[in-house]
Coordinates of C-alpha atoms and ligand atoms in Angstrom, one line a residue:
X1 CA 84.8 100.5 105.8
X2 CA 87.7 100.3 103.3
X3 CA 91.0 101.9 104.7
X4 CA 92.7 104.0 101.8
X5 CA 95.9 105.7 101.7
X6 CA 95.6 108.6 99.4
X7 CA 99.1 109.7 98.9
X8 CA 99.5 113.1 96.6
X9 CA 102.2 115.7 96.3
X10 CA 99.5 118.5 96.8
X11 CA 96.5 118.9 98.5
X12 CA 94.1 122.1 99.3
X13 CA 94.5 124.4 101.3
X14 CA 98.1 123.2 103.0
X15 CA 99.5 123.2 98.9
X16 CA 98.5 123.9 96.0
X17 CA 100.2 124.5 92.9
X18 CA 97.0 123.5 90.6
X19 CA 94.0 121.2 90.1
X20 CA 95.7 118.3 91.6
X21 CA 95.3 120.1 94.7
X22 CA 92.1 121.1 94.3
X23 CA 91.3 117.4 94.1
X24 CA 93.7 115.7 97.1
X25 CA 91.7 118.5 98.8
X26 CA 88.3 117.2 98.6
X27 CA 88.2 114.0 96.9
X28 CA 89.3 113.0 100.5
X29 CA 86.5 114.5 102.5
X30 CA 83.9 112.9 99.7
X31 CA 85.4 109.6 100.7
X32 CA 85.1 110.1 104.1
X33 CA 81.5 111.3 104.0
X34 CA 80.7 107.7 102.2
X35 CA 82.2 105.8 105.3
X36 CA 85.4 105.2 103.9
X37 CA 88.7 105.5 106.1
X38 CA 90.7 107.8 104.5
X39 CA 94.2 108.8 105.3
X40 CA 95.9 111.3 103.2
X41 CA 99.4 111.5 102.9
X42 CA 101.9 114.6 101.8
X43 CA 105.3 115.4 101.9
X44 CA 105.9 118.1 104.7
X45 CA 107.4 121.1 102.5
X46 CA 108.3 123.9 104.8
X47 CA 105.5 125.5 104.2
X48 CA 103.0 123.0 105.1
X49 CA 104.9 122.6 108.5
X50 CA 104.5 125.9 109.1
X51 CA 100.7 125.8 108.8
X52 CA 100.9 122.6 111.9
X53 CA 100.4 124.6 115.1
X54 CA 101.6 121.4 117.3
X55 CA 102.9 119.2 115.2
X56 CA 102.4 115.7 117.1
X57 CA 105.0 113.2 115.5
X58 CA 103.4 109.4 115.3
X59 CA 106.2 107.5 113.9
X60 CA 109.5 107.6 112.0
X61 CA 111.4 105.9 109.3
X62 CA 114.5 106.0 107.4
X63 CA 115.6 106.4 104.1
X64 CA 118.4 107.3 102.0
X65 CA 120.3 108.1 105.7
X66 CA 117.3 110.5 106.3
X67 CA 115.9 109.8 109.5
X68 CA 111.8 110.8 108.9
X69 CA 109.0 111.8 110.9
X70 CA 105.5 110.9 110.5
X71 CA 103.6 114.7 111.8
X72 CA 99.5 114.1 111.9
X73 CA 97.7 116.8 111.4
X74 CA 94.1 117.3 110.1
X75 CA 93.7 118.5 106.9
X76 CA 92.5 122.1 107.9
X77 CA 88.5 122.2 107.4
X78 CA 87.8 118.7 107.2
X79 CA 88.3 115.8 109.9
X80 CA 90.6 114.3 106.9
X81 CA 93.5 112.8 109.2
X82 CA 96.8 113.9 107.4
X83 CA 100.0 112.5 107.1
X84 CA 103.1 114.9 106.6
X85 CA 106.4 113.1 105.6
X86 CA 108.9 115.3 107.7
X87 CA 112.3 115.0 106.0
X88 CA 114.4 118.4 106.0
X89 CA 116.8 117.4 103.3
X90 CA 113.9 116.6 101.1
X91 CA 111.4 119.1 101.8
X92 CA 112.3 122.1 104.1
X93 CA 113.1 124.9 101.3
X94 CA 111.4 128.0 100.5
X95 CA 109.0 128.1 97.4
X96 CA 107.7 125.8 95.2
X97 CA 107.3 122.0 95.4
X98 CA 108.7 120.8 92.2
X99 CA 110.8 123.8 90.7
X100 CA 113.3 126.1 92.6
X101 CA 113.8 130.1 92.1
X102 CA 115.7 129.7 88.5
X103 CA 112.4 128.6 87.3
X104 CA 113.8 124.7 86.3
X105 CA 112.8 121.5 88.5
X106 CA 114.6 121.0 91.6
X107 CA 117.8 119.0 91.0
X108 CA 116.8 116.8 93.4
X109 CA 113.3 115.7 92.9
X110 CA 114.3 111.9 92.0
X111 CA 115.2 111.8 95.4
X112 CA 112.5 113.5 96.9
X113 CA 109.5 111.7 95.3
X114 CA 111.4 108.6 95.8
X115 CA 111.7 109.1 99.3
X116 CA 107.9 110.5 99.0
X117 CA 106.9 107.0 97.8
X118 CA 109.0 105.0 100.4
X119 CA 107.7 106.2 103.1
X120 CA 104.0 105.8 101.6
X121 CA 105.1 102.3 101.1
X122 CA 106.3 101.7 104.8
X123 CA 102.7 103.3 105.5
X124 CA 100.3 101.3 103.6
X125 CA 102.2 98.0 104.8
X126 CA 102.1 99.4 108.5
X127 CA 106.1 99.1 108.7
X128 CA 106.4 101.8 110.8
X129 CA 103.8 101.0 113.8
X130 CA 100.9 103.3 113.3
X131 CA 98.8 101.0 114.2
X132 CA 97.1 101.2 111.0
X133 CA 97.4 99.0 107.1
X134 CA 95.8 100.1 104.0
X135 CA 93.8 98.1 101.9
X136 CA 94.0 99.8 99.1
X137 CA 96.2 102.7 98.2
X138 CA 95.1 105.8 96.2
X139 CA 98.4 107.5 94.1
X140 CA 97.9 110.5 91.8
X141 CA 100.8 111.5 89.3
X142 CA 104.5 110.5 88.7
X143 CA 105.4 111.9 92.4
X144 CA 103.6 109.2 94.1
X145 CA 104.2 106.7 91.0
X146 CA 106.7 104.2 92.4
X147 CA 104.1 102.8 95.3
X148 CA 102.4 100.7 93.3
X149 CA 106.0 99.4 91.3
X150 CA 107.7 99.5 95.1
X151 CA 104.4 97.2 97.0
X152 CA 104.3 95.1 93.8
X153 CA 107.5 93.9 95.0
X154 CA 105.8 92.3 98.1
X155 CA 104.0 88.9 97.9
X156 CA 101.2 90.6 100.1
X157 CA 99.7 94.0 99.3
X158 CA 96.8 96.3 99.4
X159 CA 95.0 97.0 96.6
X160 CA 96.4 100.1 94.3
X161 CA 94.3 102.6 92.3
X162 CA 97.0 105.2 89.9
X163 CA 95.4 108.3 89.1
X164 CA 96.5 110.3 85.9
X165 CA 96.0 113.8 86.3
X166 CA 98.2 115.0 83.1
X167 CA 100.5 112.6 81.0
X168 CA 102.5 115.9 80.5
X169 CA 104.8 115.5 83.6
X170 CA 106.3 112.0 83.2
X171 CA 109.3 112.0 86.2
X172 CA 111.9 111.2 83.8
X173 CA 115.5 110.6 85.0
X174 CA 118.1 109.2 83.6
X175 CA 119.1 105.0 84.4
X176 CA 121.7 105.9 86.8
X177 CA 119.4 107.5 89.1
X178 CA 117.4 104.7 89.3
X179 CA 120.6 102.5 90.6
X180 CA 121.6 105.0 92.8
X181 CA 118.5 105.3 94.5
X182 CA 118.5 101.4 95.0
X183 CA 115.5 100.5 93.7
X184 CA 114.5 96.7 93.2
X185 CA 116.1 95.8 90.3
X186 CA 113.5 93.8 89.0
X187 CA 111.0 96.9 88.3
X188 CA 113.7 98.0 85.5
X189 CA 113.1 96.3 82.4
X190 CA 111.0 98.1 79.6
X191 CA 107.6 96.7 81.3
X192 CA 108.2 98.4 84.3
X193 CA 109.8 102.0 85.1
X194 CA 112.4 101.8 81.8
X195 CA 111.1 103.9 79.4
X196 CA 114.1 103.8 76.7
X197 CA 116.7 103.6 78.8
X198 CA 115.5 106.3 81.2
X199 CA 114.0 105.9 84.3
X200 CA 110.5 106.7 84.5
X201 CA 108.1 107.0 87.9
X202 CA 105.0 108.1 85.8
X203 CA 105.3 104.0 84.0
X204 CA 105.3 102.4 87.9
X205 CA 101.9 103.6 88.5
X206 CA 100.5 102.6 84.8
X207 CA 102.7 99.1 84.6
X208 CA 102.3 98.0 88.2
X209 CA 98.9 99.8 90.1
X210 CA 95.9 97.4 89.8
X211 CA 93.7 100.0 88.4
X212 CA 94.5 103.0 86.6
X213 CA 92.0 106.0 85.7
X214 CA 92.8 109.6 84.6
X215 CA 90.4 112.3 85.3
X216 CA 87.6 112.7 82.4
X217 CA 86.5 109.9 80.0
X218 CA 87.9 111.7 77.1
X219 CA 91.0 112.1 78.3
X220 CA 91.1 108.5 78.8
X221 CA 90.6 107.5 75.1
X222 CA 93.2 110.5 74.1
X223 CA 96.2 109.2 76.2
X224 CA 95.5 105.7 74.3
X225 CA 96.2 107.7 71.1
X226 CA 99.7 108.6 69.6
X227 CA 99.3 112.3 70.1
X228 CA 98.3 112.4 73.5
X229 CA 100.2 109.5 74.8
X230 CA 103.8 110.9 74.8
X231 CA 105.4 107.0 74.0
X232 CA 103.0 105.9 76.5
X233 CA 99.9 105.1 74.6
X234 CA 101.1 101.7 73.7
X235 CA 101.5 100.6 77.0
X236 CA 98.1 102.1 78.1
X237 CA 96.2 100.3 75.6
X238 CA 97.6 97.5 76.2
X239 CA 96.1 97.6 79.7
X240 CA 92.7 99.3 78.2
X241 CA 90.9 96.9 80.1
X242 CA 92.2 98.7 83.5
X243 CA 91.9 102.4 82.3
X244 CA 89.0 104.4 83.4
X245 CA 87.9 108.1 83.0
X246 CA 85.9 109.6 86.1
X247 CA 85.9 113.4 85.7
X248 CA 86.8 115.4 88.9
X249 CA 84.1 116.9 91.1
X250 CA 84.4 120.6 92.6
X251 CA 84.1 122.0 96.0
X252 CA 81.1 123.1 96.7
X253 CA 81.7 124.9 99.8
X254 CA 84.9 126.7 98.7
X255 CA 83.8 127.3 94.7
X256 CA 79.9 128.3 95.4
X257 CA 78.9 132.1 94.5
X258 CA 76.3 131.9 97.0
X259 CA 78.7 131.6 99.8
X260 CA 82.1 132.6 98.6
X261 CA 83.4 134.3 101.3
X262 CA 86.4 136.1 98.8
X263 CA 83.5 138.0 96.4
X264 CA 81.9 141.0 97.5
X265 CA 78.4 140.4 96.3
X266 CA 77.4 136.9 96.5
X267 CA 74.8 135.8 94.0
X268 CA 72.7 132.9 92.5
X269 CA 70.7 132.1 89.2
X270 CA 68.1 134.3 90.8
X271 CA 70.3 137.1 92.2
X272 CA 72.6 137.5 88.9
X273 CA 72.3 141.5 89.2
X274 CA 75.1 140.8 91.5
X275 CA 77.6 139.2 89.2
X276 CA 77.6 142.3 87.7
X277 CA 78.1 144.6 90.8
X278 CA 81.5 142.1 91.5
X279 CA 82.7 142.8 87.9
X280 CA 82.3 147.2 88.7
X281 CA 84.1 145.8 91.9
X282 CA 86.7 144.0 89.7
X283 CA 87.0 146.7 87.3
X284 CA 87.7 149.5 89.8
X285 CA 90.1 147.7 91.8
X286 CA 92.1 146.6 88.6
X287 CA 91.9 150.3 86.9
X288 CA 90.0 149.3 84.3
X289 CA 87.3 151.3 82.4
X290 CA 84.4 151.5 85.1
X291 CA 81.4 149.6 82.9
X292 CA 78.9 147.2 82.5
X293 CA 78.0 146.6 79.8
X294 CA 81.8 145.5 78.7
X295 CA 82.3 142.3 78.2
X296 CA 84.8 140.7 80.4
X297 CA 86.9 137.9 79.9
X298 CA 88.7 136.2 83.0
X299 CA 91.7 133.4 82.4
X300 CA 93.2 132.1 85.9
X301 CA 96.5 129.6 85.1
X302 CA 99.4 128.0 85.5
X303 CA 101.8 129.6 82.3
X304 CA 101.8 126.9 80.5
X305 CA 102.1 125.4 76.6
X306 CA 99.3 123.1 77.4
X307 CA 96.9 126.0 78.3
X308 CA 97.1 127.6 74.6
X309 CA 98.5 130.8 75.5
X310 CA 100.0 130.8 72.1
X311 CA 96.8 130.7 70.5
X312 CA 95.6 133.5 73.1
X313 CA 98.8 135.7 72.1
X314 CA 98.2 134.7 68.4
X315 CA 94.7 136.5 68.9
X316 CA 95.3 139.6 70.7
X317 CA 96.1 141.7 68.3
X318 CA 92.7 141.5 66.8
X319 CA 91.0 141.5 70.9
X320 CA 92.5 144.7 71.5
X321 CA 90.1 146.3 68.9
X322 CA 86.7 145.2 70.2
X323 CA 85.0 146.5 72.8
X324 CA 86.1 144.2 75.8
X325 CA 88.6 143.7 79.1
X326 CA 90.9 140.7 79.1
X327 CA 91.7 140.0 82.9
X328 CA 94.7 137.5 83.2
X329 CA 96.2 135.8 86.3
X330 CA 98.8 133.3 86.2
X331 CA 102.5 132.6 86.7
X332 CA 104.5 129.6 84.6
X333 CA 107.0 130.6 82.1
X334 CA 109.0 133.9 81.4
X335 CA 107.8 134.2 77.7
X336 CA 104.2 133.9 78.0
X337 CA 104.8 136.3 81.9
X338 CA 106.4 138.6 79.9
X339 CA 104.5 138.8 76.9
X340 CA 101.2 139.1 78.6
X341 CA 102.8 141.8 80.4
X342 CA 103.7 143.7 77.5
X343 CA 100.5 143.7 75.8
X344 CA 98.9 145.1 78.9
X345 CA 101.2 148.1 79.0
X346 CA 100.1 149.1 75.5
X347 CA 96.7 148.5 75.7
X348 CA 95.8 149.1 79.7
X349 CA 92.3 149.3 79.4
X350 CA 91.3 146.2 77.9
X351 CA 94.0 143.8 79.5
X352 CA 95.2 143.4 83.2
X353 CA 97.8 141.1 83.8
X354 CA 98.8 140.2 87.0
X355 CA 101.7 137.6 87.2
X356 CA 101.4 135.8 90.6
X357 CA 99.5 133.4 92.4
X358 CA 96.5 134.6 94.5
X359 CA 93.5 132.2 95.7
X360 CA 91.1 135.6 96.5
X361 CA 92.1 137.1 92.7
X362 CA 91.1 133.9 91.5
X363 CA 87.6 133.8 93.0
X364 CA 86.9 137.5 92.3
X365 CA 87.4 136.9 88.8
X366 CA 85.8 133.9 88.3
X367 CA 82.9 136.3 89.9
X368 CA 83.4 139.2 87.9
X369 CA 84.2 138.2 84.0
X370 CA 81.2 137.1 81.5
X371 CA 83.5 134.2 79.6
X372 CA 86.5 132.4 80.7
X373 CA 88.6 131.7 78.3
X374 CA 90.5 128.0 78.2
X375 CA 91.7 126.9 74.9
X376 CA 94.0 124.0 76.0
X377 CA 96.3 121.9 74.0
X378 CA 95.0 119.3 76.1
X379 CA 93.1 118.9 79.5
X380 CA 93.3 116.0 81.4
X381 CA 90.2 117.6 83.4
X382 CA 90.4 121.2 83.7
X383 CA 88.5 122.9 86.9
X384 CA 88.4 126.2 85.6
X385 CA 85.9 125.6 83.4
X386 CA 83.8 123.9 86.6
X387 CA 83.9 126.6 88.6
X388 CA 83.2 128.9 85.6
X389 CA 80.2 127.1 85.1
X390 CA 78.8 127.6 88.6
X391 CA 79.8 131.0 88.7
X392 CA 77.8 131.6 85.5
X393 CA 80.9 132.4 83.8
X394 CA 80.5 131.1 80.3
X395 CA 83.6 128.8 79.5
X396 CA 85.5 128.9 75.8
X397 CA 87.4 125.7 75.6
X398 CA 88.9 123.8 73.3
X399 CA 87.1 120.3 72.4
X400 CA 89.8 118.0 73.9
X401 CA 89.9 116.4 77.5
X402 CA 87.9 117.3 80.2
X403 CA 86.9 120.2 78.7
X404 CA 84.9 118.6 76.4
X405 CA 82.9 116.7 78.4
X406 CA 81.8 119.4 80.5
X407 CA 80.7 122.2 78.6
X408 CA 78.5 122.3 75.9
X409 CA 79.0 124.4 72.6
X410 CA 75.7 127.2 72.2
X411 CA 74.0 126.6 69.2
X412 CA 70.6 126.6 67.9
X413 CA 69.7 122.9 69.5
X414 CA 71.0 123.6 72.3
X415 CA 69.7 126.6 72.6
X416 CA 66.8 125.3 72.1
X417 CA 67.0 122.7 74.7
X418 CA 68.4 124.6 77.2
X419 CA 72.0 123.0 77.4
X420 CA 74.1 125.2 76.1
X421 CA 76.6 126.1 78.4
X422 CA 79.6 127.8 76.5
X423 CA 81.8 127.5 73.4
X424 CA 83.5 125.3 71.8
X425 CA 86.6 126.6 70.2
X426 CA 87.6 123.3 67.4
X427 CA 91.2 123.8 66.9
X428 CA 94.5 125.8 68.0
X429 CA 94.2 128.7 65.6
X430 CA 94.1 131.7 66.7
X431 CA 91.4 132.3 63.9
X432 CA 89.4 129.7 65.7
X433 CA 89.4 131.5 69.0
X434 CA 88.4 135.1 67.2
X435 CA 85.5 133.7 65.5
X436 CA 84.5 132.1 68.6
X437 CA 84.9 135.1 70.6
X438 CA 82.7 136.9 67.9
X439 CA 80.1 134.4 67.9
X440 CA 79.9 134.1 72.5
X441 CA 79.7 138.4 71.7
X442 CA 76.5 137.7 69.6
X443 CA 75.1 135.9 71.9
X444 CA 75.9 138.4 75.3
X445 CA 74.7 141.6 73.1
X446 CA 71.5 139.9 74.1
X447 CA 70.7 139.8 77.5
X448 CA 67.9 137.6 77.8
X449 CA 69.4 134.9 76.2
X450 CA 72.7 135.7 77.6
X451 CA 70.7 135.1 81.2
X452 CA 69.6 131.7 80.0
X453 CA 72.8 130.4 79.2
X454 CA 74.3 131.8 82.7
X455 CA 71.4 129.6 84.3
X456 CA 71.9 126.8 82.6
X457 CA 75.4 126.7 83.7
X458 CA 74.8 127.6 86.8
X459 CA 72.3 124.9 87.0
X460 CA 75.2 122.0 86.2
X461 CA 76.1 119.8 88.9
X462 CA 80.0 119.0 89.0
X463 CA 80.0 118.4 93.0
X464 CA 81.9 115.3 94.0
X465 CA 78.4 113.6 94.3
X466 CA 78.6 111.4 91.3
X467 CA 82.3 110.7 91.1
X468 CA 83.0 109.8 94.2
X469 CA 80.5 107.1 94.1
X470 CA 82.7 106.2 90.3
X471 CA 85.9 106.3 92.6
X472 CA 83.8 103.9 95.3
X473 CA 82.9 101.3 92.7
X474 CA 86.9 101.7 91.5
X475 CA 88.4 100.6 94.7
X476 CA 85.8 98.1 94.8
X477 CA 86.9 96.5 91.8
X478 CA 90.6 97.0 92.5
X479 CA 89.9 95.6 96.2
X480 CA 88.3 92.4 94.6
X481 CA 90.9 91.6 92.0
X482 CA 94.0 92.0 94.3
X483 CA 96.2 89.2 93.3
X484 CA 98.5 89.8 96.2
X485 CA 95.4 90.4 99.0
X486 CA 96.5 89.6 102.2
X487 CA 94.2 86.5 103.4
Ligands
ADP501 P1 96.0 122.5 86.1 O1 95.9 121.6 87.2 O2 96.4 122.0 84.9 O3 96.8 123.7 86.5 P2 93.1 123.0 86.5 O4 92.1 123.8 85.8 O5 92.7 121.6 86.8 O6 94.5 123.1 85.8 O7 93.3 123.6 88.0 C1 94.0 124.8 88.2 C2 93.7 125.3 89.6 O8 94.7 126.2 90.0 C3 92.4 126.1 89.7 O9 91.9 125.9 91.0 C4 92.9 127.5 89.5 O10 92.0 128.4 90.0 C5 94.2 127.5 90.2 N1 95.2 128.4 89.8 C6 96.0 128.3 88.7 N2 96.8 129.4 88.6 C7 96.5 130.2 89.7 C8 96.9 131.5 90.2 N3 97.9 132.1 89.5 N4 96.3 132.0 91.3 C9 95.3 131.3 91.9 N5 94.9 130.1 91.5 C10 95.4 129.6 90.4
GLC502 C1 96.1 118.3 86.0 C2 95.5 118.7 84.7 C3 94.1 119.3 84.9 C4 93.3 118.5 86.0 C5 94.1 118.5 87.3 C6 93.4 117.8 88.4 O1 97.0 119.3 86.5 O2 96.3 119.5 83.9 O3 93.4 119.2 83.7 O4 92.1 119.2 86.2 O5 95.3 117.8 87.1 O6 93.0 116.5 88.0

């Protein structure tokens, strides 16, 4: 039994800003069920403190002239034993983890994550007397980046895995703010956190972890390329031999129509007379035109560049003509918020936007629409698109990332062949995604095949089954090439 410490700045359902959570959230419990002793570890934000009914404090540390507790908790649903870093100056504010009400990134989130990473380090080396060392530590994105750099430091250590769930967010500050957090100095030369004179986390989990692996094998070969590498790619290929793709599993018991507890009518491949009662559901609760046979088209995200909401908005004017209801939820930036919300006051019964987040919106929709539309810049792994899948909700996506190698494009073969799953949109045009749409519309005007493609979705199998058992052989390589084991 391998002990890991799987340290993540998110993790369902105590946080959750997007897929990451998602994953910290069950990745765990998959681990777990396949013997391994996991520990998951997460910075106590205010309102994951609040979720702790008796929070039981089983050690402390200091950094920074914090004084830090160590609250245990359970990760809620799962016998996952969780780790809350308890550090008000860090982490007791109101909202979200990484950006504060004026919409930019808290001004102190060097700090923070630095602090984060710390204490994950005193953890995994059992400095603070839990009674418990990892053998291998888990990290996933620039928050948690500096473990592997910080154990590196040490001439014994566990094993480290880095996970990259998007290359977008870097944790980029500038040099001073690495000397003034008082990091080792030897980590800052250009092959370890310097990145052009900045400081960056993201480069202490690809120079220094053991193992690194992003979250789909296409994204893998993208971020090794100039255009999806952000100055990075250079580095990544030159540890290739290190860099893995294992696409993310879903949730079965929290993303399964046949059980959702936040749908009205629950449904499988053999009941799908009931995805269309949730969509009347859908469409009278949201105002919209009470029908059918209207296509519906669902898109649940963070407001984001990366998510192609330009192309979207590049295509609207041409969507509002055809016979169909856009159904939007999502928060992120002002522009694409405010946009959204102006198309949707002109043209109220075919778009619904609500700007917010909201986990029981999310699940009704995913319910309710016919196509989910995801036509990402890029996709490290997407989950959307998973849980569209099971939901026979028939994904558009763009051909890049994760995306890619989950859905497959409806054509003739694979039509044929039964493993047509969606649509492929192949570029950023907004062109692209009408001629797309047109084509999916051919194919739902027909409602037998239209059935077949909701089954074969439906029929996909994106549980954690498969990767988990990638992750296992991961650790198991990382575990065996340790160069700094402890004997
Ligand atoms: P990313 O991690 O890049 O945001 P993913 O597709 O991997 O993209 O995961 C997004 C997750 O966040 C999904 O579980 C999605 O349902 C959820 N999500 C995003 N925005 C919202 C929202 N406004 N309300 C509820 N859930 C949301
Ligand atoms: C990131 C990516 C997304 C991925 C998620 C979980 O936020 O943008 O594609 O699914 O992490 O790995």
């Amino acid at each position: 039994m391998n002990k890991i410490l799987f340290v993540s700045s998110e993790a369902f359902p105590l946080i959750k800003t997007g897929g990451l959570g998602d994953v910290a959230g069950s990745l765990p419990r998959a681990l777990q069920k396949r013997k391994q002793d996991v520990r998951l570890l997460l910075p106590g934000y205010r309102s994951v403190l609040a979720q702790i009914k008796q929070p039981h404090v089983v050690a402390e540390t200091f950094h920074y002239g914090q004084r830090i507790r160590i609250v245990e908790t359970l990760l809620p649903g799962t016998r996952v034993k969780t780790w809350l870093v308890d550090c008000p100056a860090a982490f007791d504010r109101p909202g979200n983890p990484y950006i504060a009400a004026d919409g930019h990134d808290w001004h102190d989130n060097a700090f923070r994550f630095a602090l984060f990473c710390q204490v994950a380090v005193d953890i995994a080396l059992n400095r603070c007397n839990i009674g418990w060392h990892a053998d291998l530590v888990h990290c996933n994105d620039w928050q948690t980046a500096l473990v592997p750099a910080l154990l590196d430091c040490y001439a014994q250590r566990p094993a480290t895995v880095f996970t990259i769930h998007n290359m977008a967010y870097q944790g980029l500050f500038d040099k001073q703010t690495f000397f003034t957090l008082g990091l080792p100095h030897v980590l800052w030369h250009p092959g370890g956190v310097e990145f052009y004179d900045q400081f960056s986390f993201l480069k202490g989990g690809l120079a220094y972890s053991d193992y690194i692996n992003t979250v789909s094998p296409t994204y893998a070969h993208e971020i090794q390329q100039p255009e999806f590498g952000y100055g990075l790619d250079g580095l990544l290929r030159h540890r290739s031999d290190r860099l893995s793709g294992i696409l993310n599993g879903i949730d079965h018991d929290i993303w399964n129509p046949g059980n959702d507890l936040h749908i009205q009518y629950r449904y499988s491949p053999r009941t799908l007379k009931n995805k269309t009662l949730n969509k009347t559901e859908l469409q009278t609760a949201l105002r919209l035109p009470v029908d059918a046979s209207i296509p519906m088209i669902g898109m649940i995200s963070r407001m984001v560049e990366q998510k192609g909401f330009d192309t979207v908005l590049g295509a609207l004017h041409e969507l509002v003509q055809w016979p169909l209801q856009i159904v939007f939820l999502g928060n992120g930036l002002a522009y694409y918020q405010n946009a959204l919300t102006e198309w949707a006051k002109h043209y109220p019964d075919k778009i619904h936007v609500r700007i917010g987040y909201d986990e029981t919106l999310s699940h009704r929709i995913e319910a309710a629409a016919d196509l989910y539309l995801m036509p990402s810049l890029f996709e490290p792994c997407g989950l959307n698109q998973l849980y569209s899948l099971r939901y026979g909700t028939l994904p558009v996506v763009r051909n890049v990332g994760g995306l890619a190698d989950s859905v497959c494009d409806t054509n003739e073969t694979s039509l044929a062949n039964n493993t047509a799953t969606g649509f492929i949109v192949t570029d950023n045009k907004p062109a692209t995604l009408i001629s797309t749409l047109q084509r999916a519309l051919l194919y739902y005007r027909n409602p037998d095949v239209w059935r077949q493609l909701q089954v074969n979705a439906m029929n996909q199998d994106f549980s954690w089954q498969q990767s988990a058992e990638e992750y296992l052989d991961l650790y198991q390589q990382a575990l065996e090439n340790n160069p700094k084991r402890v004997a």
